[in-house]
PDB file of C-alpha atoms in Angstrom:
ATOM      1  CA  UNK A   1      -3.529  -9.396  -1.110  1.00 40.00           C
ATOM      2  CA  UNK A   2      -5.240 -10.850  -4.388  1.00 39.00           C
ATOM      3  CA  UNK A   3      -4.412  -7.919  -7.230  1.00 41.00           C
ATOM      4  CA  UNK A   4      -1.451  -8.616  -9.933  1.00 36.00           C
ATOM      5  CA  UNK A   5      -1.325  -4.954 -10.991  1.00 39.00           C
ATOM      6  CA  UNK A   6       1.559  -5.968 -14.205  1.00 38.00           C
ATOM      7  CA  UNK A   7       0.112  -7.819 -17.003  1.00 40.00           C
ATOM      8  CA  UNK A   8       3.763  -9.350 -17.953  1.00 41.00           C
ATOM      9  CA  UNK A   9       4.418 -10.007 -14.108  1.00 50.00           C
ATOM     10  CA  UNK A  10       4.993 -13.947 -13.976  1.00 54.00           C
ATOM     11  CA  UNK A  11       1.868 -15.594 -12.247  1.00 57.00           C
ATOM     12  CA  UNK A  12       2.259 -19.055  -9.993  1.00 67.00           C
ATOM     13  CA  UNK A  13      -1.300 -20.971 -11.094  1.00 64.00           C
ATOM     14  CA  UNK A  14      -3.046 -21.105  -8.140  1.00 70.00           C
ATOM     15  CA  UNK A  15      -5.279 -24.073  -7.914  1.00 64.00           C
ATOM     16  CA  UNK A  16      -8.157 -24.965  -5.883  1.00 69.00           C
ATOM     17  CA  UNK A  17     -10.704 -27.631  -5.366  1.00 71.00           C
ATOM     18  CA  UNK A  18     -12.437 -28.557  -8.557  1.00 71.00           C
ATOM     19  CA  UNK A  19     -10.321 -26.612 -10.819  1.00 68.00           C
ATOM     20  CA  UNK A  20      -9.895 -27.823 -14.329  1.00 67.00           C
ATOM     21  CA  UNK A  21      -7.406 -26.839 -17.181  1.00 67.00           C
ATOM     22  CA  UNK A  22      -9.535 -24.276 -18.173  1.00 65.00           C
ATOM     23  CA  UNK A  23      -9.340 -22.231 -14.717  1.00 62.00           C
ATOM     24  CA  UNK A  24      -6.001 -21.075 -16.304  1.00 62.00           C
ATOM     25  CA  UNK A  25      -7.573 -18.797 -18.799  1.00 64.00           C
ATOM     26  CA  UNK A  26      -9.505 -16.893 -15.911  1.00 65.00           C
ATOM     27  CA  UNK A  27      -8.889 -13.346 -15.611  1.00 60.00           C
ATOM     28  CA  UNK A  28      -7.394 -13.035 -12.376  1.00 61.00           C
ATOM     29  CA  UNK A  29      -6.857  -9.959  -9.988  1.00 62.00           C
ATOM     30  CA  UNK A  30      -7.588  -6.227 -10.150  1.00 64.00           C
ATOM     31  CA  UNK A  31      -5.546  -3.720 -12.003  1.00 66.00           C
ATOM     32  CA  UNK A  32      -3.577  -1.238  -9.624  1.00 68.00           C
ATOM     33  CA  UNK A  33      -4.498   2.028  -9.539  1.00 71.00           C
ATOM     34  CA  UNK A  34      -7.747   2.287 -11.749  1.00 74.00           C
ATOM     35  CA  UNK A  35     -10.126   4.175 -10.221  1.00 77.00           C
ATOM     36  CA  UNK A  36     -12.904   1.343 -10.260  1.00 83.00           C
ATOM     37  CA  UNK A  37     -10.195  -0.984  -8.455  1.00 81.00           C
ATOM     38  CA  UNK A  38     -10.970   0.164  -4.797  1.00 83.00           C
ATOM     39  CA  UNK A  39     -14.407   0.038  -5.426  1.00 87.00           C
ATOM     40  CA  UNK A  40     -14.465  -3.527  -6.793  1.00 85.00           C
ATOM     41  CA  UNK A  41     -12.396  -4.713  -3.771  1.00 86.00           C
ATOM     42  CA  UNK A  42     -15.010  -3.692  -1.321  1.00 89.00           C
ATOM     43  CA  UNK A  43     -17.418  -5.586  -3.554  1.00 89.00           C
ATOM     44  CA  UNK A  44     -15.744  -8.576  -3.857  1.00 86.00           C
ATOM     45  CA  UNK A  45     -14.127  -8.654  -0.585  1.00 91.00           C
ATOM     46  CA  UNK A  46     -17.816  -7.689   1.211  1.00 94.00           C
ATOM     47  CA  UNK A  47     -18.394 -11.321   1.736  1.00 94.00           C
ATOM     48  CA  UNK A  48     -15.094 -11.834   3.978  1.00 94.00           C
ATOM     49  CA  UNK A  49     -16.089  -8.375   5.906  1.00 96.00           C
ATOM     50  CA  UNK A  50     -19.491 -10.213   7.076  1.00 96.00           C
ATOM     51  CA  UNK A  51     -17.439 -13.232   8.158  1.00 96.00           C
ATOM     52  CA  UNK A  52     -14.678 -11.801   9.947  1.00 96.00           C
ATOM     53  CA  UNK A  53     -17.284  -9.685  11.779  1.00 96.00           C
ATOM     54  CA  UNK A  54     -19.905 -12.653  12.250  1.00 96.00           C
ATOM     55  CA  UNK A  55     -18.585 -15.885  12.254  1.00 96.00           C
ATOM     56  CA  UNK A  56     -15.058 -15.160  13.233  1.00 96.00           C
ATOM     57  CA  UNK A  57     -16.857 -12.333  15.834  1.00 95.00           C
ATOM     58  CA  UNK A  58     -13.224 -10.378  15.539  1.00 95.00           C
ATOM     59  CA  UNK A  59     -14.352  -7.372  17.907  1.00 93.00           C
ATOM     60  CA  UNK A  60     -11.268  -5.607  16.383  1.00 94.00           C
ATOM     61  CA  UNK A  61     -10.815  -5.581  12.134  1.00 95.00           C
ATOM     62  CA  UNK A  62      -9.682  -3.155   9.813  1.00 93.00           C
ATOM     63  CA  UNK A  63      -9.194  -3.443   5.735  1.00 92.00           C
ATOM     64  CA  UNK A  64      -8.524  -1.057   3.255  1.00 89.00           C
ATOM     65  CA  UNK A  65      -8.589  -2.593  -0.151  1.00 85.00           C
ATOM     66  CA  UNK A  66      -6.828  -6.014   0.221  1.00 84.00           C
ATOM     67  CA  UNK A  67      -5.351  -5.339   3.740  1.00 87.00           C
ATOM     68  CA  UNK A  68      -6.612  -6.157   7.120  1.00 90.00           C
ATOM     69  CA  UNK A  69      -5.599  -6.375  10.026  1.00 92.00           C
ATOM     70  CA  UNK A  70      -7.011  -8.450  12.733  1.00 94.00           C
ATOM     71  CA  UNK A  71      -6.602  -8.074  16.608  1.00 94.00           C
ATOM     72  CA  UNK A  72      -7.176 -10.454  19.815  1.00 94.00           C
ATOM     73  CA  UNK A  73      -5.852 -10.656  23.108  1.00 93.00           C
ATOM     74  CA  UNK A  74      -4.451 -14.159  22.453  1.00 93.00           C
ATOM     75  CA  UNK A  75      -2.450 -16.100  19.666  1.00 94.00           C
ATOM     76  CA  UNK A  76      -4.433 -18.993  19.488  1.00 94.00           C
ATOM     77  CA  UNK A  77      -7.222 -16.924  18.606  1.00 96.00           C
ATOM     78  CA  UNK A  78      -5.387 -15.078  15.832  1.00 95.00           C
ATOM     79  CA  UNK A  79      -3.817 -18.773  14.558  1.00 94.00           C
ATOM     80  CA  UNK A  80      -7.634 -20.330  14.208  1.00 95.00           C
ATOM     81  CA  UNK A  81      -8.916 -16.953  12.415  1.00 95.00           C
ATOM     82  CA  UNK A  82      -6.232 -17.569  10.193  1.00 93.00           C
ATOM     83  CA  UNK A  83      -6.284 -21.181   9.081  1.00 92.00           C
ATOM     84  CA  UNK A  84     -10.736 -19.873   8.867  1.00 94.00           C
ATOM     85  CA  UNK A  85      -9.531 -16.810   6.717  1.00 92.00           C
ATOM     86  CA  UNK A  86      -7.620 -18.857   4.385  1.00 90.00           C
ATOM     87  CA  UNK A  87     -10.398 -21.488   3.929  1.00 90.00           C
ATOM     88  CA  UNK A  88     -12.888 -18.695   3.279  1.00 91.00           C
ATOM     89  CA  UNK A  89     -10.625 -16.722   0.465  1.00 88.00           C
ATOM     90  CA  UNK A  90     -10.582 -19.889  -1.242  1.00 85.00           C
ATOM     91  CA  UNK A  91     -13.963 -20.433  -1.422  1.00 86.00           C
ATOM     92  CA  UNK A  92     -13.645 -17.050  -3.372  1.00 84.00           C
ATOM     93  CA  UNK A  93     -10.523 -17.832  -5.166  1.00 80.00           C
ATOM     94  CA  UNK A  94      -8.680 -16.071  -3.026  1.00 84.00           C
ATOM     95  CA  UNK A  95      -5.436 -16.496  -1.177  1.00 82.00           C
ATOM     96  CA  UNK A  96      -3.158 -14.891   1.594  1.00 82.00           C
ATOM     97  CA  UNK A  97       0.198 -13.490   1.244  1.00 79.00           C
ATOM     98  CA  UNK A  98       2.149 -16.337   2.858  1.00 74.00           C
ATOM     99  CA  UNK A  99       4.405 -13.993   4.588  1.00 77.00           C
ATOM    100  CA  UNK A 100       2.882 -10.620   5.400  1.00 77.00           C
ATOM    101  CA  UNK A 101      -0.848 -12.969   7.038  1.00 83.00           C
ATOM    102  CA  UNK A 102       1.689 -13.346  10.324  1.00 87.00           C
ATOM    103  CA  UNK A 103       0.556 -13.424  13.847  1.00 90.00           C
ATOM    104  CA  UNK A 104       2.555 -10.813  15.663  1.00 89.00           C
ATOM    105  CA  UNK A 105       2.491  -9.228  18.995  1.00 92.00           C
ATOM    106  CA  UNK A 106       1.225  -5.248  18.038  1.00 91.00           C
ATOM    107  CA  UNK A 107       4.256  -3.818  20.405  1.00 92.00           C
ATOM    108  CA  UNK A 108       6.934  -5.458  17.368  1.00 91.00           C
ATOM    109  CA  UNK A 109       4.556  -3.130  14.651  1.00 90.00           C
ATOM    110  CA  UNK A 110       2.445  -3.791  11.595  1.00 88.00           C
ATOM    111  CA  UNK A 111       3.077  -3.280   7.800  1.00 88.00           C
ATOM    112  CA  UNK A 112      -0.114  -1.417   6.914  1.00 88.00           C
ATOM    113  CA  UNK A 113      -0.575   0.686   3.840  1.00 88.00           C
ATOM    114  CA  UNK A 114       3.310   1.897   3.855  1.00 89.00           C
ATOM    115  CA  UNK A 115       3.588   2.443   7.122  1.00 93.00           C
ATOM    116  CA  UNK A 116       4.976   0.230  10.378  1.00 93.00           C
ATOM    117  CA  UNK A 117       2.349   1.133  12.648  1.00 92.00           C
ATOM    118  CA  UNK A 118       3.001   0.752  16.380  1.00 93.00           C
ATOM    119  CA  UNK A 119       0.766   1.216  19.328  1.00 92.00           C
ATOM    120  CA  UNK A 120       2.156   5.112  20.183  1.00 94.00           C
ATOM    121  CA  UNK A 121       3.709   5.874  16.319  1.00 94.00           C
ATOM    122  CA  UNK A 122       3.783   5.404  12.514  1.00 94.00           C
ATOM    123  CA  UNK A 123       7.216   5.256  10.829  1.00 94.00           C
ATOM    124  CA  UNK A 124       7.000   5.064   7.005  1.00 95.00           C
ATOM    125  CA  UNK A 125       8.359   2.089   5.413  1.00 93.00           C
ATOM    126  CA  UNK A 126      12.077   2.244   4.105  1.00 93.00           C
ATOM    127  CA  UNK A 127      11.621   1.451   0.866  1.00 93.00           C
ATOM    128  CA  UNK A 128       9.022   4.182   0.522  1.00 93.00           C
ATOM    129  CA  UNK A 129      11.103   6.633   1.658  1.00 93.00           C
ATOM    130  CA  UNK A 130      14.177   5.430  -0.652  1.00 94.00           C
ATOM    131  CA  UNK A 131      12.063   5.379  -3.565  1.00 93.00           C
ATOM    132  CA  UNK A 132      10.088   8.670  -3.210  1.00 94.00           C
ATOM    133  CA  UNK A 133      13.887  10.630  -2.887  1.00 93.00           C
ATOM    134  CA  UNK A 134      14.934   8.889  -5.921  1.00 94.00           C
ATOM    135  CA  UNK A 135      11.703   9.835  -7.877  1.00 94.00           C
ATOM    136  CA  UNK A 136      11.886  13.446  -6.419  1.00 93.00           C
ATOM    137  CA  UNK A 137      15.898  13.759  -7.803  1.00 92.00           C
ATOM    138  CA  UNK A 138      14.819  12.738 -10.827  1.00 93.00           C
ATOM    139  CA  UNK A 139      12.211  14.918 -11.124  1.00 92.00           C
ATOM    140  CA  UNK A 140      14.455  17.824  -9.717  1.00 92.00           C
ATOM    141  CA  UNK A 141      16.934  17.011 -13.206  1.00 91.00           C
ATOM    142  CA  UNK A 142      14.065  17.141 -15.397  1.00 92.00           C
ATOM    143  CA  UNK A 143      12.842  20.565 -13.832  1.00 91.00           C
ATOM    144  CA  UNK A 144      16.316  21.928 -14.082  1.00 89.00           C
ATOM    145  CA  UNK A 145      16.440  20.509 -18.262  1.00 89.00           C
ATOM    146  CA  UNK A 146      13.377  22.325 -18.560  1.00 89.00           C
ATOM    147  CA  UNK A 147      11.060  19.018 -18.987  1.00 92.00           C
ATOM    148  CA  UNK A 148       8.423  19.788 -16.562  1.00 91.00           C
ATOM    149  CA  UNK A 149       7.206  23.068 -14.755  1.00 90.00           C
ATOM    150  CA  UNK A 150       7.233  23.709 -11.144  1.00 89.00           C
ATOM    151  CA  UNK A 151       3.515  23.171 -10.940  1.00 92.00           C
ATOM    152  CA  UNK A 152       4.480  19.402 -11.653  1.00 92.00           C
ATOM    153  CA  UNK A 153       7.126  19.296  -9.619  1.00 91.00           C
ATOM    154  CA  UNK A 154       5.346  20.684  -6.851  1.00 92.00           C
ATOM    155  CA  UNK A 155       2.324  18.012  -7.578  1.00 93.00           C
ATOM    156  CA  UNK A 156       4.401  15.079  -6.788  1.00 91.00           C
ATOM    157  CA  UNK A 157       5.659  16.269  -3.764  1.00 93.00           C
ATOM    158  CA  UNK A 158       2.546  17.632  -2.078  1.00 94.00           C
ATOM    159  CA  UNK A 159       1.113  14.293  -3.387  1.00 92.00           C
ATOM    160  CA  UNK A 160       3.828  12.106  -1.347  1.00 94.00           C
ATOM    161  CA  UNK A 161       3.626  14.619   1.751  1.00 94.00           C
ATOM    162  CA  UNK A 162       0.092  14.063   2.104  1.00 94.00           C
ATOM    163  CA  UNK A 163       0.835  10.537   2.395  1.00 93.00           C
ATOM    164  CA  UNK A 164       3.890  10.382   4.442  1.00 94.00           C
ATOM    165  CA  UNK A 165       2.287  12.613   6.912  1.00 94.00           C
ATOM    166  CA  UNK A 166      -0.222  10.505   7.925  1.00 94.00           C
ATOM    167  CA  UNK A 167       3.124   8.793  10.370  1.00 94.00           C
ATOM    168  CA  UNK A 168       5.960  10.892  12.302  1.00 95.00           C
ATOM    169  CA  UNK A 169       8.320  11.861   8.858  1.00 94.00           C
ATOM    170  CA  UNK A 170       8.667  15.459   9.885  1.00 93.00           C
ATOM    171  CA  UNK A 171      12.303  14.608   9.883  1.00 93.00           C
ATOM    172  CA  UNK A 172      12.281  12.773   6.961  1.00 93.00           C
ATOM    173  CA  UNK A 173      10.417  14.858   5.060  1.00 93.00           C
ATOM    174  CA  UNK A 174      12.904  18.221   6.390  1.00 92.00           C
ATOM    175  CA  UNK A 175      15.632  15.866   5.217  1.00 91.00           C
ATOM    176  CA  UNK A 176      14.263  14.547   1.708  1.00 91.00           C
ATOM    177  CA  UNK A 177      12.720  18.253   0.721  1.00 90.00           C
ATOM    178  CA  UNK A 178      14.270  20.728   2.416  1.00 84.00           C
ATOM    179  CA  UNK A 179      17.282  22.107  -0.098  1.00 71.00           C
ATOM    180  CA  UNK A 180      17.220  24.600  -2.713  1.00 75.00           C
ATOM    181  CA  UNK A 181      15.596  23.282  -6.063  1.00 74.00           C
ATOM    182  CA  UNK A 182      18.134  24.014  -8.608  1.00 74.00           C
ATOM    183  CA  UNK A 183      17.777  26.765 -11.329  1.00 73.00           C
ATOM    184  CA  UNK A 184      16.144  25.969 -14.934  1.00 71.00           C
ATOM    185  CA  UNK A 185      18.912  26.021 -17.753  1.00 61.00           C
ATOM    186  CA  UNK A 186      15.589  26.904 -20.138  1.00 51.00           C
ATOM    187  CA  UNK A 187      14.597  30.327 -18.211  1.00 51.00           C
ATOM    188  CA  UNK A 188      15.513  32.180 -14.727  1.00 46.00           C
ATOM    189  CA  UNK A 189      13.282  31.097 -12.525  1.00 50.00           C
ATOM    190  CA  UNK A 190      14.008  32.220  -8.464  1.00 46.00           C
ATOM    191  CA  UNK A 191      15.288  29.730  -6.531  1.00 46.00           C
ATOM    192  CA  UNK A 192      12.857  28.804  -3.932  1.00 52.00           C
ATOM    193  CA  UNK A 193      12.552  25.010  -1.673  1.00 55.00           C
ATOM    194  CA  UNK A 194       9.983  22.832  -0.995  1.00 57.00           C
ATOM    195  CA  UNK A 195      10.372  22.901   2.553  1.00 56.00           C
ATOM    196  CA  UNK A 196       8.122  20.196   4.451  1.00 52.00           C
ATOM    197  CA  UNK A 197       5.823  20.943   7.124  1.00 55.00           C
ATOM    198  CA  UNK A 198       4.329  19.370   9.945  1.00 55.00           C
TER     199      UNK A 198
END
């Protein structure tokens, strides 16, 4: 993971070989959530696909932006791609999340684009979960003050369902969604839920 998507976000200087002073005033990462971001990423990053797939000859690889996922039968394997990995992002300017580039074995799961992904499941992450309810009660106050319309309303959560439904939250999403959205203090609207769906 090489984006810093806040500009005022405090930065540790990475440094590598042949750096000077001036290597601090390099732009550095890509901003989160422009639309040319993704695209970028799959430029940049093209160089790494190619050696993963033909030096490293990973039979099993998978990235989506700045995440990948690796798979072999055997730890040692996955340890040597790793230490190769790092010394190729650097050659780019590059480097690994310390603690999320871990060699695990699948059955524990994998963090992978807000999900844990196991062999027979997907459970959303936590925090994901936490902070869409939070976002959705808040939205549900400003519906009720008359601050945004139900089309909005509606937008954000048909926006996080599409996500979350991509792993088993039918629960989840019954539980987060599935209560009467309260009535607008600016004009009678009828009451009416935003009931998930499976």
């Amino acid at each position: 993971d090489s984006g810093v998507g806040v500009l005022d976000e405090e930065y540790d200087m990475q440094w590598f070989p042949g750096d000077d002073l001036m290597a601090a005033c390099r732009p550095r990462g890509l901003p989160i959530g422009n639309l040319t971001s993704q695209f970028w990423a799959n430029v940049y990053l093209n160089e790494v696909d190619h050696f993963v797939k033909r030096v490293l000859k990973c039979g099993h690889y998978i990235r989506y932006v700045d995440d990948m996922l690796l798979f072999a039968s055997d730890k040692g394997t996955l340890h040597g791609w790793r230490g190769a990995l790092i010394e190729k992002l650097a050659e780019l300017r590059l480097v690994l999340h310390a603690e999320q580039a871990q060699v695990r074995p699948v059955a524990e799961g994998t963090t992978f684009l807000g999900f844990r992904v196991f062999p027979t499941h997907r459970r959303l992450k936590r925090a994901k979960g936490v902070s869409f309810q939070r976002r959705f009660e808040a939205r549900l106050r400003q519906y009720a003050a008359g601050e945004i319309d139900l089309e909005t309303l509606n937008a954000c959560v048909q926006g996080w369902i599409a996500h979350a439904s991509h792993g088993n939250t039918y629960g989840l999403r019954k539980a987060i969604l599935c209560h009467p959205i309260p009535r607008r203090q600016s004009r009678n609207e009828g009451i009416t839920n935003l009931c998930a769906h499976p």
